[in-house]
């Protein structure tokens, strides 16, 4: 997650034309793959959106994710074919603020049924509340960036600048709002309901199935929420340390405190001052573990753990599923995250 490369708006416009040409010339395009028949062509921006589309759409949809397994979503560069495939979609599901390159391409795609998951629930700013020490020496500077975020987003290069500076903390362009809503099963269920309703409107012929699938998924997410509530109710500590400050909603939902390592990149080396600060926090709050994620290097976590005498562990922000993921899908990985948190927090 080192450099955020965004496609300027003019390039997106040109690439749409190129992409459409590529689609007409190449019948093997992901989104226009033969054999889909009358299925609704759905484009999802990255894994959490893909999971919803597949679970709710079921047999009636053909889902293509713009972010392939193992690719860090924030680093995504869209090919002309991908930009063209967005325009060819019947339905697009994305989460504004995570992938500005995708946001820009979707804005210019002209697709009628376009759903921004961020509009289906309430976003919050976790820059200081849940992870008050996330920014280390950069805290004040970051706060100002959040205020200017909305303006920057509309300027392409400005959005690039803000997003890269805010990474690991807020990501969002809308006033610094935290977009990691899928890591809270309750908020994710709210999004699922909205997706279900929008699919019913986009494809009325299969509305009953979409509703049935939505109800089943919402029930499953309800069980996951109950497991988290029960599993994290009584713990020796409420504080966990992570290289990627993606867990603000989860922390808030279950009464925990997320401490992010200073720096804008999960792979960045923490400063000596921050290492000392984390050490002090760990001692005071009895934190035991420094968590890293599956799509990024564990170097920072190991460095910090070595310097502070803490353990390391995996807490997956679920931005993608690979063969390294501790589970085959969203539900399984969230269950693995729960087990990891219970161990780190000393669940009783």
mmCIF file of N, CA, C and O in Angstrom, residues 80 112 127 308:
data_model
loop_
_atom_site.group_PDB
_atom_site.id
_atom_site.type_symbol
_atom_site.label_atom_id
_atom_site.label_comp_id
_atom_site.label_asym_id
_atom_site.label_seq_id
_atom_site.Cartn_x
_atom_site.Cartn_y
_atom_site.Cartn_z
ATOM 1 N N UNK A 80 -8.324 -0.767 -19.294
ATOM 2 C CA UNK A 80 -9.389 -0.299 -20.178
ATOM 3 C C UNK A 80 -10.524 -1.316 -20.280
ATOM 4 O O UNK A 80 -11.700 -0.942 -20.322
ATOM 5 N N UNK A 112 -27.280 2.457 -15.023
ATOM 6 C CA UNK A 112 -28.485 2.900 -14.315
ATOM 7 C C UNK A 112 -28.520 2.386 -12.881
ATOM 8 O O UNK A 112 -28.758 3.131 -11.931
ATOM 9 N N UNK A 127 -11.249 8.426 13.340
ATOM 10 C CA UNK A 127 -9.873 8.916 13.348
ATOM 11 C C UNK A 127 -9.317 9.135 14.734
ATOM 12 O O UNK A 127 -8.155 8.907 14.994
ATOM 13 N N UNK A 308 8.666 -4.636 21.879
ATOM 14 C CA UNK A 308 7.782 -4.446 23.039
ATOM 15 C C UNK A 308 7.491 -5.733 23.812
ATOM 16 O O UNK A 308 6.795 -5.704 24.826
#
